Structure formats: C-alpha cells, structure tokens
Amino acid sequence: MRKFKNFQPKGVIPATLLALNEDFSINEKESRRHNAHVAATPGLAAVTVNGHASEVHACTFEEQKRILEFCIDEMGDKIPLINGVYADGSHEAARIAKMADAAGASCLLVFPPQSMSMGGQLRPEMAIRHFKMIADATDLPIILFQYPMGTGLGYPFETLLRLFEEVPSIKAIKDWSNDAMLHEKHIRTFQSLPRPITVLTTHSSWLMASLTMGAGGLLSGAGSVIPDLQVALFEAVQAKDLAKAQAINDRIYPLAQAFYSPPFLDMHNRMKECLVMLDRVEKCVVRPPLMKLSDAELKRLREALSAAGIGRDGAMPLAAE
C-alpha cells in the first residue's frame, strides 16, 4: 500500500547503490544497511532505487521487484521511495510501473528507451506514446529522465512541452541535459508553466552552479555517499547564503572530480568503493561488463574522501567540529 500519497518530487533525492556478493547475486543484508544509512539523513525528500546507481541495467525484472520490496520494508515507512523504470519497450515499462505501484513506491523515474537512440528525436509521437502507456498503467507521479541531446536519447525542448501537456502525471524532470544554457532554459521555463514541472538537477559534477540557476531539487547517485553535504548545499543555496554554499561546495569538489572523471561509466563503481572505504558496505562487487577499479584509482578515491572530510558517519559531524 502506498504510504506517501500525492508525493511531489522536489528537494534532495539520493539514488542508492546495490551491494552484491562475490557470485554477483544481490547482498540484501548489506543493501539494506546502505539504504537505511542514506535514508536516515535529515532533510531528504525521497530516495531513489532501481536507478543507474544500483546497476538497474544488469538487473532482471524479478531482481528489481525484490530490490524495491526490501527497500520498502527497510525504509518505506520513513521516506518516499522513487522506483526507476528502465526498459526499451513500452509494454515492459508499463509492467515495471504497475509492479512499483503495487509494491508501494511513491513515484517513478522513467528512463528513455534505448530503442529511440537512432532518430527517435525526430518522432515525438514515440515519446508521447511511451509515457502515455506508463501513465495508463498507474497514477503514480512520473519524473522524466532527460538525457543529453548528443546521446540521441534526449527529448527536444518542444517535445518536452508536449509531454507535459499530454501526460499530466509527469511532475518533474531529472535534468542531465549536460548543457548549461539549455539547463537554465529548462529551469526558467518548466518551473514557470501553468502546471509547474520541477527541474531536479543531476549535474553532480557542477552541482552548485546548477542549483544557483534555480533548480527545484537534485537527484544524484553521489547522494549515496554524501547525502548530508548535498542537503547542506541545497539548503544554503535556497537561503541565498553564497559563502556557506561555497564552503560546502569546496568539500564536494574533490569527490566530484574523482567520481565523474573519465571513464564516466565508472562513476557508481567509484561510489561503491567509497562506501567500502567508509565501512558502510563490506565489499565492492559490480556486474560485468563493469570491472574492478585499479589500485591507482582506489588511492585517488581515498585521497578525495580525506580531502572532503568524509567519515563513516558522514560529513556534517566533522564540519561542526
């Protein structure tokens, strides 16, 4: 049963990681421990599961269902949960949406279908049909995941406006346009519509700059490691306390540089290794084709954690000293 009815996606929303055993099976005990640690952070609006950060690309439908179920069991009475909808086909996306609704999710994060990468931007009716099929399957609010246009999976600006008009259950976008000028246009336009659409930035490599443009929140895998710093930064920007925001951003900077350096695909692999270093999960295992990081990169991550002042219990206890 859905506990948090009429959830409106905004504010600080971490996307959690997935702990795995050496045989690549899901380590439920450690995944629960990680999710509980993140969810206990004061100031969060929600937590996202079955997203990029939890290697959803490598998880079966049954595994995604189980992940959502144990996350609901672990923290679903404390905070709203957003469930990713990662599927190439619209029927499968609708099936995942129905499952998430039945399990008790409060919202959906809908990824663009990879099948649209070869010219789907020229066929806006494809995107509209995809989202309408999901909306027909559930009345859960939807966060549309906006990719960079260069990937072939980003929705053109005019298509987004049509989607917002024709699919009223879309309440927000997770904006990864990776284009500062377009990102600001999204913020200024979408949040000022007659039915406002919240822009949740996921530009975690330049988070402070993005938030100062006026984004209504953030949805970030880095929040699996530094949820308290993200809350503090968001609140400082909202309060227009530039000096405080800059000081917090100075601590985020070394980790942002470490997480999002090439190859970009290793970002969540790096975050998982940081959780091991912080004794928040017992081991880092990723499913192929992702691979274990080099010793040199692990050293760089340790140095970044040290430079940011992150401890086992988080960043803010140290900041208060």
Tab-separated table of C-alpha atoms in Angstrom:
chain	number	residue	atom	x	y	z
A	1	MET	CA	0.000	0.000	0.000
A	2	ARG	CA	1.232	3.492	-0.887
A	3	LYS	CA	2.101	5.402	2.303
A	4	PHE	CA	3.123	8.788	0.892
A	5	LYS	CA	0.161	9.827	-1.250
A	6	ASN	CA	0.270	12.839	-3.562
A	7	PHE	CA	4.082	12.930	-3.405
A	8	GLN	CA	5.594	15.884	-5.255
A	9	PRO	CA	9.202	15.294	-6.373
A	10	LYS	CA	11.444	18.157	-5.258
A	11	GLY	CA	14.334	18.754	-2.867
A	12	VAL	CA	17.262	16.418	-2.277
A	13	ILE	CA	16.850	12.854	-3.556
A	14	PRO	CA	19.792	10.409	-3.419
A	15	ALA	CA	19.913	7.372	-5.696
A	16	THR	CA	21.248	4.424	-3.707
A	17	LEU	CA	23.700	1.692	-4.719
A	18	LEU	CA	23.311	-2.090	-4.768
A	19	ALA	CA	25.554	-4.373	-2.710
A	20	LEU	CA	26.471	-7.645	-4.422
A	21	ASN	CA	28.070	-10.911	-3.338
A	22	GLU	CA	31.169	-12.376	-4.978
A	23	ASP	CA	28.933	-14.555	-7.180
A	24	PHE	CA	27.153	-11.371	-8.385
A	25	SER	CA	23.948	-12.186	-6.517
A	26	ILE	CA	22.277	-9.406	-4.530
A	27	ASN	CA	23.572	-8.953	-1.000
A	28	GLU	CA	20.310	-7.984	0.639
A	29	LYS	CA	21.722	-7.514	4.127
A	30	GLU	CA	24.357	-5.004	3.010
A	31	SER	CA	21.984	-3.293	0.595
A	32	ARG	CA	19.529	-2.774	3.432
A	33	ARG	CA	22.295	-1.372	5.650
A	34	HIS	CA	23.348	1.078	2.951
A	35	ASN	CA	19.809	2.228	2.198
A	36	ALA	CA	18.976	2.661	5.882
A	37	HIS	CA	22.105	4.790	6.375
A	38	VAL	CA	21.195	7.089	3.477
A	39	ALA	CA	17.511	7.342	4.418
A	40	ALA	CA	18.411	8.447	7.947
A	41	THR	CA	19.927	11.680	6.608
A	42	PRO	CA	17.904	14.690	7.826
A	43	GLY	CA	16.467	16.882	5.104
A	44	LEU	CA	15.962	14.343	2.318
A	45	ALA	CA	12.783	14.475	0.245
A	46	ALA	CA	12.914	10.868	-1.020
A	47	VAL	CA	15.266	8.048	-2.021
A	48	THR	CA	15.540	6.503	-5.500
A	49	VAL	CA	16.084	2.773	-6.048
A	50	ASN	CA	16.458	0.742	-9.246
A	51	GLY	CA	18.288	3.607	-10.926
A	52	HIS	CA	21.616	3.877	-12.723
A	53	ALA	CA	23.376	3.877	-9.362
A	54	SER	CA	22.043	0.415	-8.483
A	55	GLU	CA	23.090	-1.106	-11.832
A	56	VAL	CA	19.483	-1.452	-12.984
A	57	HIS	CA	20.759	-2.177	-16.499
A	58	ALA	CA	22.064	-5.515	-15.210
A	59	CYS	CA	19.065	-6.487	-13.051
A	60	THR	CA	16.174	-8.694	-14.113
A	61	PHE	CA	12.546	-7.731	-13.562
A	62	GLU	CA	12.380	-10.167	-10.633
A	63	GLU	CA	15.509	-8.637	-9.078
A	64	GLN	CA	14.163	-5.115	-9.485
A	65	LYS	CA	10.940	-6.208	-7.805
A	66	ARG	CA	12.853	-7.743	-4.906
A	67	ILE	CA	15.086	-4.659	-4.523
A	68	LEU	CA	12.059	-2.402	-4.282
A	69	GLU	CA	10.325	-4.759	-1.851
A	70	PHE	CA	13.191	-4.945	0.631
A	71	CYS	CA	13.825	-1.202	0.331
A	72	ILE	CA	10.145	-0.559	1.093
A	73	ASP	CA	10.437	-2.920	4.038
A	74	GLU	CA	13.635	-1.253	5.276
A	75	MET	CA	12.721	2.425	4.918
A	76	GLY	CA	9.356	2.794	3.189
A	77	ASP	CA	7.571	3.939	6.342
A	78	LYS	CA	10.156	6.708	6.869
A	79	ILE	CA	10.601	8.309	3.454
A	80	PRO	CA	9.034	8.179	-0.030
A	81	LEU	CA	10.703	5.797	-2.478
A	82	ILE	CA	11.097	6.507	-6.181
A	83	ASN	CA	11.465	3.462	-8.430
A	84	GLY	CA	13.314	3.514	-11.736
A	85	VAL	CA	11.581	2.356	-14.910
A	86	TYR	CA	14.363	1.137	-17.189
A	87	ALA	CA	13.059	-0.660	-20.274
A	88	ASP	CA	13.412	-0.482	-24.047
A	89	GLY	CA	9.820	-1.496	-24.734
A	90	SER	CA	6.768	0.457	-23.615
A	91	HIS	CA	4.866	-2.675	-22.542
A	92	GLU	CA	7.723	-3.703	-20.260
A	93	ALA	CA	7.955	-0.155	-18.903
A	94	ALA	CA	4.243	-0.274	-18.064
A	95	ARG	CA	4.746	-3.663	-16.397
A	96	ILE	CA	7.520	-2.241	-14.189
A	97	ALA	CA	5.333	0.762	-13.353
A	98	LYS	CA	2.474	-1.494	-12.256
A	99	MET	CA	4.849	-3.550	-10.123
A	100	ALA	CA	6.242	-0.432	-8.446
A	101	ASP	CA	2.764	0.864	-7.686
A	102	ALA	CA	1.659	-2.457	-6.186
A	103	ALA	CA	4.811	-2.662	-4.048
A	104	GLY	CA	4.266	0.794	-2.529
A	105	ALA	CA	6.552	3.169	-4.452
A	106	SER	CA	5.606	6.836	-4.291
A	107	CYS	CA	6.914	7.915	-7.692
A	108	LEU	CA	8.531	6.645	-10.911
A	109	LEU	CA	11.769	7.724	-12.591
A	110	VAL	CA	11.320	6.895	-16.283
A	111	PHE	CA	14.472	6.341	-18.341
A	112	PRO	CA	14.396	6.942	-22.109
A	113	PRO	CA	14.122	3.703	-24.106
A	114	GLN	CA	17.453	2.842	-25.754
A	115	SER	CA	15.413	1.823	-28.786
A	116	MET	CA	14.833	5.522	-29.526
A	117	SER	CA	18.536	6.335	-29.900
A	118	MET	CA	18.612	6.069	-33.687
A	119	GLY	CA	16.425	9.012	-34.614
A	120	GLY	CA	13.638	8.918	-32.057
A	121	GLN	CA	14.131	12.651	-31.516
A	122	LEU	CA	12.518	13.143	-34.928
A	123	ARG	CA	9.411	11.186	-33.878
A	124	PRO	CA	7.932	12.947	-30.815
A	125	GLU	CA	4.862	10.726	-31.032
A	126	MET	CA	7.066	7.811	-29.913
A	127	ALA	CA	7.936	9.510	-26.625
A	128	ILE	CA	4.341	10.588	-26.080
A	129	ARG	CA	3.049	7.054	-26.657
A	130	HIS	CA	5.685	5.611	-24.310
A	131	PHE	CA	4.762	7.906	-21.424
A	132	LYS	CA	1.042	7.562	-22.023
A	133	MET	CA	1.312	3.777	-21.759
A	134	ILE	CA	3.112	4.133	-18.431
A	135	ALA	CA	0.593	6.703	-17.197
A	136	ASP	CA	-2.254	4.407	-18.197
A	137	ALA	CA	-0.735	1.640	-16.055
A	138	THR	CA	-0.552	3.690	-12.821
A	139	ASP	CA	-1.430	7.072	-11.385
A	140	LEU	CA	1.983	7.406	-9.700
A	141	PRO	CA	3.725	10.725	-10.367
A	142	ILE	CA	6.448	10.495	-13.001
A	143	ILE	CA	9.926	12.016	-13.173
A	144	LEU	CA	11.095	12.143	-16.784
A	145	PHE	CA	14.817	11.417	-17.162
A	146	GLN	CA	16.237	13.933	-19.659
A	147	TYR	CA	19.499	12.757	-21.294
A	148	PRO	CA	21.979	14.923	-23.248
A	149	MET	CA	20.763	15.559	-26.783
A	150	GLY	CA	24.030	14.190	-28.194
A	151	THR	CA	23.202	10.707	-26.923
A	152	GLY	CA	20.181	10.508	-29.223
A	153	LEU	CA	18.029	9.882	-26.139
A	154	GLY	CA	17.340	13.433	-25.033
A	155	TYR	CA	13.866	14.783	-25.721
A	156	PRO	CA	13.802	18.036	-27.744
A	157	PHE	CA	12.511	21.101	-25.908
A	158	GLU	CA	9.227	21.229	-27.859
A	159	THR	CA	8.676	17.501	-27.281
A	160	LEU	CA	9.059	18.037	-23.541
A	161	LEU	CA	6.412	20.751	-23.591
A	162	ARG	CA	4.041	18.406	-25.465
A	163	LEU	CA	4.725	15.633	-22.975
A	164	PHE	CA	3.944	17.867	-20.004
A	165	GLU	CA	0.670	18.915	-21.640
A	166	GLU	CA	-0.466	15.444	-22.745
A	167	VAL	CA	0.767	13.387	-19.762
A	168	PRO	CA	-0.280	15.273	-16.601
A	169	SER	CA	1.239	12.673	-14.276
A	170	ILE	CA	4.698	13.948	-15.296
A	171	LYS	CA	5.595	16.144	-12.333
A	172	ALA	CA	9.364	16.655	-12.729
A	173	ILE	CA	12.379	16.047	-14.922
A	174	LYS	CA	15.725	14.680	-13.839
A	175	ASP	CA	17.787	17.009	-15.993
A	176	TRP	CA	21.020	15.583	-17.375
A	177	SER	CA	20.985	17.777	-20.486
A	178	ASN	CA	24.700	18.414	-19.811
A	179	ASP	CA	24.288	21.818	-21.446
A	180	ALA	CA	24.314	24.761	-19.036
A	181	MET	CA	22.430	27.078	-21.396
A	182	LEU	CA	19.684	24.503	-22.070
A	183	HIS	CA	19.561	23.518	-18.398
A	184	GLU	CA	18.852	27.116	-17.380
A	185	LYS	CA	16.171	27.337	-20.084
A	186	HIS	CA	14.546	24.201	-18.660
A	187	ILE	CA	14.574	25.653	-15.145
A	188	ARG	CA	13.178	29.040	-16.119
A	189	THR	CA	10.540	27.659	-18.491
A	190	PHE	CA	9.298	24.434	-16.914
A	191	GLN	CA	9.071	25.681	-13.339
A	192	SER	CA	7.035	28.675	-14.544
A	193	LEU	CA	4.426	26.741	-16.538
A	194	PRO	CA	0.752	26.984	-15.504
A	195	ARG	CA	1.284	23.451	-14.195
A	196	PRO	CA	4.880	23.771	-12.962
A	197	ILE	CA	7.329	20.950	-13.679
A	198	THR	CA	10.106	20.663	-11.104
A	199	VAL	CA	13.624	20.506	-12.521
A	200	LEU	CA	15.722	18.078	-10.481
A	201	THR	CA	19.320	18.561	-11.492
A	202	THR	CA	21.594	15.585	-11.850
A	203	HIS	CA	24.593	17.662	-12.910
A	204	SER	CA	26.510	16.424	-9.898
A	205	SER	CA	29.902	17.322	-11.379
A	206	TRP	CA	28.863	21.033	-11.251
A	207	LEU	CA	26.111	20.866	-8.684
A	208	MET	CA	26.454	24.264	-7.038
A	209	ALA	CA	26.391	26.098	-10.368
A	210	SER	CA	23.294	24.155	-11.384
A	211	LEU	CA	21.450	24.791	-8.123
A	212	THR	CA	22.151	28.525	-8.263
A	213	MET	CA	20.259	28.632	-11.582
A	214	GLY	CA	17.141	27.816	-9.558
A	215	ALA	CA	16.633	24.060	-9.866
A	216	GLY	CA	13.893	22.848	-7.536
A	217	GLY	CA	15.947	19.923	-6.317
A	218	LEU	CA	18.510	17.297	-7.217
A	219	LEU	CA	18.522	13.569	-7.889
A	220	SER	CA	22.021	12.154	-7.663
A	221	GLY	CA	23.938	8.920	-7.278
A	222	ALA	CA	26.618	10.842	-5.387
A	223	GLY	CA	23.986	11.207	-2.688
A	224	SER	CA	24.644	7.557	-1.871
A	225	VAL	CA	27.955	8.733	-0.388
A	226	ILE	CA	27.428	12.405	0.571
A	227	PRO	CA	23.687	12.897	1.187
A	228	ASP	CA	24.331	15.259	4.100
A	229	LEU	CA	26.599	17.523	2.049
A	230	GLN	CA	24.032	17.649	-0.741
A	231	VAL	CA	21.300	18.622	1.713
A	232	ALA	CA	23.533	21.289	3.226
A	233	LEU	CA	24.410	22.711	-0.203
A	234	PHE	CA	20.788	22.763	-1.373
A	235	GLU	CA	19.646	24.481	1.822
A	236	ALA	CA	22.435	27.067	1.633
A	237	VAL	CA	21.543	27.908	-1.972
A	238	GLN	CA	17.847	28.112	-1.098
A	239	ALA	CA	18.739	30.501	1.730
A	240	LYS	CA	20.898	32.538	-0.697
A	241	ASP	CA	23.877	32.107	1.638
A	242	LEU	CA	26.607	32.191	-1.003
A	243	ALA	CA	29.543	31.997	1.401
A	244	LYS	CA	28.148	28.902	3.107
A	245	ALA	CA	27.307	27.275	-0.228
A	246	GLN	CA	30.836	27.901	-1.483
A	247	ALA	CA	32.350	26.390	1.670
A	248	ILE	CA	30.220	23.252	1.314
A	249	ASN	CA	30.999	23.066	-2.400
A	250	ASP	CA	34.723	23.199	-1.586
A	251	ARG	CA	34.244	19.896	0.254
A	252	ILE	CA	32.177	18.315	-2.507
A	253	TYR	CA	34.653	19.327	-5.224
A	254	PRO	CA	37.360	16.652	-4.705
A	255	LEU	CA	34.788	13.851	-4.762
A	256	ALA	CA	33.003	15.274	-7.805
A	257	GLN	CA	36.339	15.357	-9.608
A	258	ALA	CA	37.050	11.769	-8.615
A	259	PHE	CA	33.575	10.330	-9.296
A	260	TYR	CA	32.967	11.894	-12.693
A	261	SER	CA	36.366	11.685	-14.372
A	262	PRO	CA	36.726	9.510	-17.496
A	263	PRO	CA	35.566	6.864	-17.998
A	264	PHE	CA	32.220	8.311	-16.896
A	265	LEU	CA	30.646	4.843	-16.740
A	266	ASP	CA	32.712	4.036	-13.632
A	267	MET	CA	31.072	6.747	-11.511
A	268	HIS	CA	28.872	4.394	-9.479
A	269	ASN	CA	31.656	1.817	-9.285
A	270	ARG	CA	33.747	4.534	-7.625
A	271	MET	CA	30.943	5.454	-5.241
A	272	LYS	CA	30.560	1.826	-4.192
A	273	GLU	CA	34.292	1.597	-3.474
A	274	CYS	CA	33.977	4.706	-1.296
A	275	LEU	CA	31.234	3.008	0.722
A	276	VAL	CA	33.663	0.147	1.399
A	277	MET	CA	36.368	2.608	2.472
A	278	LEU	CA	33.856	4.231	4.820
A	279	ASP	CA	32.764	0.840	6.227
A	280	ARG	CA	29.203	1.364	5.014
A	281	VAL	CA	29.196	-1.815	2.901
A	282	GLU	CA	31.546	-4.755	3.286
A	283	LYS	CA	32.771	-5.186	-0.299
A	284	CYS	CA	32.549	-3.708	-3.776
A	285	VAL	CA	31.367	-6.110	-6.473
A	286	VAL	CA	30.000	-4.885	-9.802
A	287	ARG	CA	28.340	-6.878	-12.551
A	288	PRO	CA	30.173	-7.201	-15.883
A	289	PRO	CA	30.802	-5.500	-18.172
A	290	LEU	CA	31.708	-3.156	-15.288
A	291	MET	CA	35.072	-4.109	-13.802
A	292	LYS	CA	37.060	-3.661	-10.595
A	293	LEU	CA	38.964	-0.380	-10.363
A	294	SER	CA	42.757	-0.176	-10.401
A	295	ASP	CA	44.818	0.299	-7.241
A	296	ALA	CA	45.843	3.735	-8.504
A	297	GLU	CA	42.209	4.791	-8.790
A	298	LEU	CA	41.371	3.414	-5.353
A	299	LYS	CA	44.202	5.528	-3.950
A	300	ARG	CA	42.747	8.588	-5.666
A	301	LEU	CA	39.337	7.896	-4.111
A	302	ARG	CA	40.836	7.592	-0.617
A	303	GLU	CA	42.564	10.916	-1.098
A	304	ALA	CA	39.323	12.532	-2.277
A	305	LEU	CA	37.422	11.240	0.770
A	306	SER	CA	40.138	12.603	3.012
A	307	ALA	CA	40.169	15.978	1.261
A	308	ALA	CA	36.382	16.212	1.575
A	309	GLY	CA	36.464	15.278	5.256
A	310	ILE	CA	34.054	12.352	4.948
A	311	GLY	CA	33.867	9.856	7.816
A	312	ARG	CA	31.908	6.691	8.450
A	313	ASP	CA	29.017	8.659	9.942
A	314	GLY	CA	29.034	11.297	7.208
A	315	ALA	CA	30.450	14.720	6.522
A	316	MET	CA	28.482	17.112	8.675
A	317	PRO	CA	29.615	15.847	12.123
A	318	LEU	CA	33.160	16.721	11.085
A	319	ALA	CA	32.053	20.078	9.705
A	320	ALA	CA	30.618	21.027	13.084
A	321	GLU	CA	33.893	20.497	14.923
